Amino acid sequence: METFTSWTSWRQAEGPLGEALPPETVGALRDAVTFARRCHGAQQRPTGRPYLDHLLEALEVAVVGAGVDDRDVLVAIVLHDVLEDTSCTEAEIAGRFGPRVAALVRWVTKPRGGRKADYLASLVKAPPQAVLVKLADRASNVQELQRMPWRFQRSYYLETVAYVMPLAGSHPWFARWYADWRERWRRVERWPAH
């Protein structure tokens, strides 16, 4: 299973992005990374790593792995957690990056107070571009799932299989990646429930 963890800073990402994408897309991504860094501030991932690492991993998954080149989808990947995890508003995103980016970020944002399972189930109605954002996000989250406590590993694995993997069906690269990932993690399905 291929992992995507080599971009831990914008400096590491910029060169490969420049080889894969038009300059105006790279410029938009630079702006999005700066904006996301400011919004997320000192937030960290559950593993203790800087939050920006996750955003760059998801971007690397999309560009290097899946070959996504849609500017708005890529910008939304970088911004996908700002509505859920920061004080940023949809209007701020729309004003700076356009209404399409804002709509994609809204699709992948769990409503405040809503149940996660309901939110994930609702993604079957999402536009294909929003699904790409979610698939890249979750691939980043699960590629090194072994770093998390085992109870979290099990529940997150089962959630991914139930809700996210079905979304990958219309995206061949993601379908293959998630199938490989599931094979690697199949042992989790045999873990005790307690």
XYZ file of C-alpha atoms in Angstrom:
194
model
C 0.000 0.000 0.000
C 1.440 3.336 -1.052
C 1.707 6.004 1.654
C 1.880 9.756 1.176
C 3.873 11.400 3.946
C 6.735 13.182 2.195
C 5.201 16.691 2.159
C 5.550 18.067 5.683
C 6.023 21.678 4.610
C 5.003 23.897 1.724
C 8.630 23.973 0.620
C 8.621 20.188 0.147
C 5.286 20.269 -1.673
C 5.871 23.222 -3.988
C 8.391 21.584 -6.333
C 6.351 18.433 -7.068
C 3.191 20.534 -7.358
C 4.943 22.799 -9.873
C 5.820 19.772 -12.000
C 2.258 18.422 -11.932
C 0.074 21.528 -12.073
C -0.208 24.909 -13.823
C 1.432 27.876 -12.051
C -1.926 29.506 -11.268
C -3.086 26.335 -9.475
C 0.149 26.180 -7.483
C -0.346 29.845 -6.556
C -3.883 29.154 -5.365
C -2.610 26.229 -3.304
C 0.127 28.388 -1.767
C -2.550 30.882 -0.743
C -4.751 28.089 0.636
C -1.891 26.613 2.681
C -1.100 30.052 4.137
C -4.771 30.585 4.953
C -5.169 27.101 6.495
C -1.994 27.524 8.553
C -3.349 30.793 9.939
C -6.795 29.306 10.658
C -5.531 26.133 12.327
C -2.816 27.965 14.249
C -1.182 25.710 16.832
C -3.678 22.862 16.417
C -2.169 19.401 16.310
C -3.274 16.031 15.012
C -4.145 13.350 17.600
C -0.661 11.959 16.958
C 0.859 15.259 18.131
C 2.006 16.278 14.647
C 1.239 19.781 13.310
C -2.189 20.026 11.676
C -0.676 21.241 8.419
C 0.969 17.816 7.965
C -2.473 16.252 7.463
C -3.558 18.864 4.944
C -0.378 18.404 2.895
C -0.702 14.607 3.104
C -4.243 14.782 1.755
C -3.021 17.071 -1.025
C -0.185 14.659 -1.832
C -2.657 11.750 -1.968
C -4.811 13.663 -4.443
C -2.055 14.995 -6.726
C 0.633 12.312 -6.638
C -1.638 9.341 -6.069
C -4.975 10.021 -7.716
C -3.750 12.563 -10.288
C -6.365 15.160 -9.339
C -5.707 18.481 -11.071
C -8.952 20.414 -10.507
C -7.855 23.642 -8.828
C -10.972 24.052 -6.690
C -10.929 20.439 -5.507
C -7.271 20.742 -4.509
C -7.833 24.035 -2.694
C -10.826 22.478 -0.896
C -8.613 19.567 0.172
C -6.235 22.017 1.855
C -9.156 23.861 3.493
C -11.374 20.856 4.245
C -11.235 21.179 8.048
C -11.338 24.950 8.532
C -15.128 25.144 8.976
C -15.260 22.188 11.349
C -12.170 22.877 13.438
C -11.640 26.650 13.429
C -13.624 29.885 13.640
C -13.413 30.360 9.856
C -16.760 30.884 8.107
C -18.044 29.700 4.773
C -18.353 33.341 3.699
C -14.621 33.853 4.343
C -13.771 30.862 2.180
C -16.125 31.992 -0.579
C -14.745 35.530 -0.472
C -11.150 34.436 -0.775
C -11.342 31.223 -2.836
C -14.732 31.361 -4.535
C -18.175 29.861 -3.951
C -17.310 26.481 -5.505
C -14.466 25.898 -3.032
C -16.711 26.999 -0.169
C -19.434 24.591 -1.274
C -16.978 21.685 -1.476
C -15.660 22.426 2.006
C -19.233 22.665 3.329
C -20.042 19.214 1.891
C -17.189 17.585 3.812
C -17.863 19.446 7.077
C -19.730 17.561 9.789
C -22.605 19.760 10.996
C -22.140 21.021 14.549
C -24.020 18.776 16.924
C -24.738 16.267 14.165
C -23.971 12.567 14.376
C -20.858 11.542 12.502
C -22.531 8.437 11.050
C -25.379 10.547 9.623
C -22.899 12.991 8.117
C -20.829 10.213 6.531
C -23.947 8.506 5.171
C -25.048 11.808 3.598
C -21.894 11.902 1.454
C -23.468 9.468 -1.027
C -25.455 12.527 -2.215
C -22.358 14.733 -2.486
C -21.057 15.952 -5.848
C -18.150 13.866 -7.213
C -15.696 16.700 -6.535
C -16.663 16.796 -2.839
C -16.277 13.021 -2.692
C -12.705 13.415 -3.980
C -12.007 15.823 -1.119
C -13.332 13.317 1.422
C -11.464 10.386 -0.115
C -8.150 12.268 0.042
C -8.843 13.425 3.598
C -9.654 9.938 4.846
C -6.734 8.345 2.989
C -4.407 10.685 4.876
C -6.115 9.779 8.139
C -5.956 6.014 7.687
C -2.612 5.499 5.976
C -0.865 5.419 9.351
C -3.785 4.328 11.499
C -1.502 2.021 13.478
C -0.173 5.099 15.303
C -3.502 5.508 17.107
C -4.822 3.602 20.179
C -6.202 0.211 19.200
C -9.849 0.962 20.082
C -9.739 4.030 17.836
C -8.035 1.990 15.102
C -10.848 -0.550 15.125
C -13.740 1.924 15.120
C -12.122 4.167 12.503
C -11.362 1.172 10.303
C -14.966 -0.066 10.483
C -16.307 3.442 9.830
C -14.040 3.785 6.792
C -15.134 0.441 5.377
C -18.827 1.176 5.950
C -19.044 4.766 4.756
C -15.951 5.903 2.875
C -14.911 2.907 0.790
C -18.271 2.786 -1.049
C -17.645 6.386 -2.158
C -14.427 5.295 -3.889
C -16.223 3.096 -6.420
C -16.426 5.741 -9.134
C -12.780 6.794 -8.679
C -10.567 3.902 -9.866
C -7.344 5.021 -8.208
C -9.042 5.554 -4.846
C -10.944 2.265 -5.204
C -7.632 0.400 -5.647
C -5.894 2.307 -2.866
C -8.663 1.661 -0.352
C -8.860 -2.016 -1.377
C -5.115 -2.367 -0.730
C -5.485 -0.527 2.556
C -8.366 -2.749 3.624
C -6.400 -5.877 2.846
C -3.609 -4.584 5.060
C -6.053 -3.878 7.865
C -8.391 -6.881 7.459
C -7.127 -8.317 10.745
C -8.923 -5.454 12.508
C -12.293 -6.958 11.569
C -11.449 -9.903 13.819
C -10.665 -7.790 16.864
C -12.949 -8.218 19.884
C -15.624 -5.562 20.254
C -14.591 -4.691 23.824
